[in-house]
Amino acid sequence: MIPIPSGVRVWLATGHVDMRKGFPGLSLLVQETLKGDPMGGHLFVFRGRRGDLIKVIWHDGQGACLFTKRLERGRFVWPSPADGTVTISPAQLGYLLEGIDWRHPQRTWRPSAVG
């Protein structure tokens, strides 16, 4: 998991992106499409066309970081392009990176009533 400092926001770029892009190309998309600052310390997450690959860019104050994850099975749950810019919490990012539906995570058990 990426060590996310408090106060950092996680932005999802809706739609799909050419996954051949590196930090410079994705930073340009952040500036032009999301109207954000790629060097501002926030995380920006992009998904490929097939849905099994994501890239996360982040500037940690010392340098640019580019994280990549490919799912062996399944696809990353992604908002539709009509949703526009989407912000999620660091906890939701954790679900997303595990391939879990971050919009409606389900508990695997429920506590029973005491009595």
mmCIF file of C-alpha atoms in Angstrom:
data_model
loop_
_atom_site.group_PDB
_atom_site.id
_atom_site.type_symbol
_atom_site.label_atom_id
_atom_site.label_comp_id
_atom_site.label_asym_id
_atom_site.label_seq_id
_atom_site.Cartn_x
_atom_site.Cartn_y
_atom_site.Cartn_z
ATOM 1 C CA MET A 1 0.000 0.000 0.000
ATOM 2 C CA ILE A 2 1.147 3.526 -0.732
ATOM 3 C CA PRO A 3 1.901 5.439 2.500
ATOM 4 C CA ILE A 4 -0.611 8.267 2.105
ATOM 5 C CA PRO A 5 -0.045 11.251 4.419
ATOM 6 C CA SER A 6 -3.085 12.848 6.044
ATOM 7 C CA GLY A 7 -4.735 15.579 4.020
ATOM 8 C CA VAL A 8 -3.810 14.016 0.690
ATOM 9 C CA ARG A 9 -6.681 13.504 -1.749
ATOM 10 C CA VAL A 10 -7.043 10.665 -4.240
ATOM 11 C CA TRP A 11 -8.404 11.632 -7.676
ATOM 12 C CA LEU A 12 -9.694 9.132 -10.251
ATOM 13 C CA ALA A 13 -9.417 10.086 -13.913
ATOM 14 C CA THR A 14 -12.691 8.809 -15.352
ATOM 15 C CA GLY A 15 -12.661 7.018 -18.676
ATOM 16 C CA HIS A 16 -9.565 5.193 -19.898
ATOM 17 C CA VAL A 17 -6.026 6.315 -20.608
ATOM 18 C CA ASP A 18 -3.240 5.109 -22.889
ATOM 19 C CA MET A 19 -1.174 3.027 -20.466
ATOM 20 C CA ARG A 20 2.028 3.613 -22.452
ATOM 21 C CA LYS A 21 2.199 7.059 -20.835
ATOM 22 C CA GLY A 22 4.692 7.651 -18.039
ATOM 23 C CA PHE A 23 4.832 10.370 -15.413
ATOM 24 C CA PRO A 24 5.290 13.269 -17.903
ATOM 25 C CA GLY A 25 2.310 12.240 -20.072
ATOM 26 C CA LEU A 26 0.040 11.495 -17.127
ATOM 27 C CA SER A 27 1.064 14.770 -15.441
ATOM 28 C CA LEU A 28 -0.035 16.625 -18.547
ATOM 29 C CA LEU A 29 -3.429 14.870 -18.344
ATOM 30 C CA VAL A 30 -3.737 15.935 -14.695
ATOM 31 C CA GLN A 31 -3.100 19.560 -15.660
ATOM 32 C CA GLU A 32 -5.324 19.644 -18.754
ATOM 33 C CA THR A 33 -8.167 17.274 -17.872
ATOM 34 C CA LEU A 34 -8.412 17.279 -14.087
ATOM 35 C CA LYS A 35 -7.203 20.896 -13.721
ATOM 36 C CA GLY A 36 -4.918 19.726 -10.917
ATOM 37 C CA ASP A 37 -1.290 20.151 -9.953
ATOM 38 C CA PRO A 38 0.614 16.859 -10.391
ATOM 39 C CA MET A 39 3.377 18.183 -8.099
ATOM 40 C CA GLY A 40 0.912 19.166 -5.336
ATOM 41 C CA GLY A 41 1.202 15.945 -3.329
ATOM 42 C CA HIS A 42 -2.175 14.428 -4.248
ATOM 43 C CA LEU A 43 -2.573 10.987 -5.874
ATOM 44 C CA PHE A 44 -3.988 10.698 -9.387
ATOM 45 C CA VAL A 45 -5.203 7.291 -10.558
ATOM 46 C CA PHE A 46 -5.659 6.240 -14.218
ATOM 47 C CA ARG A 47 -7.142 3.055 -15.719
ATOM 48 C CA GLY A 48 -6.376 1.366 -19.014
ATOM 49 C CA ARG A 49 -8.919 0.416 -21.664
ATOM 50 C CA ARG A 50 -9.177 -3.260 -20.635
ATOM 51 C CA GLY A 51 -9.699 -2.329 -16.999
ATOM 52 C CA ASP A 52 -7.110 -4.678 -15.520
ATOM 53 C CA LEU A 53 -4.288 -2.106 -15.259
ATOM 54 C CA ILE A 54 -4.066 1.120 -13.263
ATOM 55 C CA LYS A 55 -1.328 3.692 -12.787
ATOM 56 C CA VAL A 56 -1.019 6.074 -9.837
ATOM 57 C CA ILE A 57 1.142 9.178 -9.984
ATOM 58 C CA TRP A 58 2.212 11.068 -6.899
ATOM 59 C CA HIS A 59 4.820 13.676 -6.089
ATOM 60 C CA ASP A 60 5.977 13.015 -2.527
ATOM 61 C CA GLY A 61 7.907 16.262 -2.097
ATOM 62 C CA GLN A 62 11.216 14.690 -3.063
ATOM 63 C CA GLY A 63 10.372 13.354 -6.485
ATOM 64 C CA ALA A 64 7.819 11.913 -8.842
ATOM 65 C CA CYS A 65 6.429 8.433 -8.129
ATOM 66 C CA LEU A 66 4.656 6.181 -10.620
ATOM 67 C CA PHE A 67 2.917 3.070 -9.300
ATOM 68 C CA THR A 68 1.422 0.392 -11.557
ATOM 69 C CA LYS A 69 -0.846 -2.543 -10.724
ATOM 70 C CA ARG A 70 -2.304 -5.202 -12.997
ATOM 71 C CA LEU A 71 -4.979 -7.606 -11.775
ATOM 72 C CA GLU A 72 -4.457 -11.224 -12.773
ATOM 73 C CA ARG A 73 -8.212 -11.815 -12.659
ATOM 74 C CA GLY A 74 -11.081 -9.370 -12.826
ATOM 75 C CA ARG A 75 -11.177 -5.646 -13.500
ATOM 76 C CA PHE A 76 -10.849 -2.488 -11.458
ATOM 77 C CA VAL A 77 -14.231 -0.919 -10.626
ATOM 78 C CA TRP A 78 -14.275 2.488 -12.278
ATOM 79 C CA PRO A 79 -16.711 5.407 -12.467
ATOM 80 C CA SER A 80 -18.235 6.241 -15.835
ATOM 81 C CA PRO A 81 -16.875 9.222 -17.814
ATOM 82 C CA ALA A 82 -20.195 10.984 -17.170
ATOM 83 C CA ASP A 83 -19.309 11.144 -13.457
ATOM 84 C CA GLY A 84 -16.599 13.703 -14.221
ATOM 85 C CA THR A 85 -13.822 14.105 -11.680
ATOM 86 C CA VAL A 86 -14.118 11.661 -8.787
ATOM 87 C CA THR A 87 -12.381 11.935 -5.414
ATOM 88 C CA ILE A 88 -12.115 8.897 -3.146
ATOM 89 C CA SER A 89 -10.706 8.364 0.350
ATOM 90 C CA PRO A 90 -7.411 6.590 1.016
ATOM 91 C CA ALA A 91 -9.437 3.672 2.449
ATOM 92 C CA GLN A 92 -11.408 3.420 -0.799
ATOM 93 C CA LEU A 93 -8.110 3.441 -2.701
ATOM 94 C CA GLY A 94 -7.077 0.419 -0.639
ATOM 95 C CA TYR A 95 -10.248 -1.402 -1.753
ATOM 96 C CA LEU A 96 -9.671 -0.333 -5.356
ATOM 97 C CA LEU A 97 -6.097 -1.662 -5.357
ATOM 98 C CA GLU A 98 -7.381 -5.023 -4.089
ATOM 99 C CA GLY A 99 -9.958 -5.257 -6.882
ATOM 100 C CA ILE A 100 -12.873 -4.735 -4.463
ATOM 101 C CA ASP A 101 -15.831 -2.514 -5.386
ATOM 102 C CA TRP A 102 -14.806 0.623 -3.468
ATOM 103 C CA ARG A 103 -18.290 2.137 -3.834
ATOM 104 C CA HIS A 104 -20.050 -0.647 -1.853
ATOM 105 C CA PRO A 105 -17.552 -2.720 0.144
ATOM 106 C CA GLN A 106 -19.220 -5.627 1.923
ATOM 107 C CA ARG A 107 -18.331 -7.051 5.301
ATOM 108 C CA THR A 108 -17.730 -10.784 5.295
ATOM 109 C CA TRP A 109 -19.466 -11.174 8.674
ATOM 110 C CA ARG A 110 -21.957 -9.362 10.811
ATOM 111 C CA PRO A 111 -21.789 -9.200 14.617
ATOM 112 C CA SER A 112 -24.583 -11.106 16.294
ATOM 113 C CA ALA A 113 -26.873 -9.463 18.816
ATOM 114 C CA VAL A 114 -25.881 -9.906 22.426
ATOM 115 C CA GLY A 115 -28.537 -11.248 24.664
#
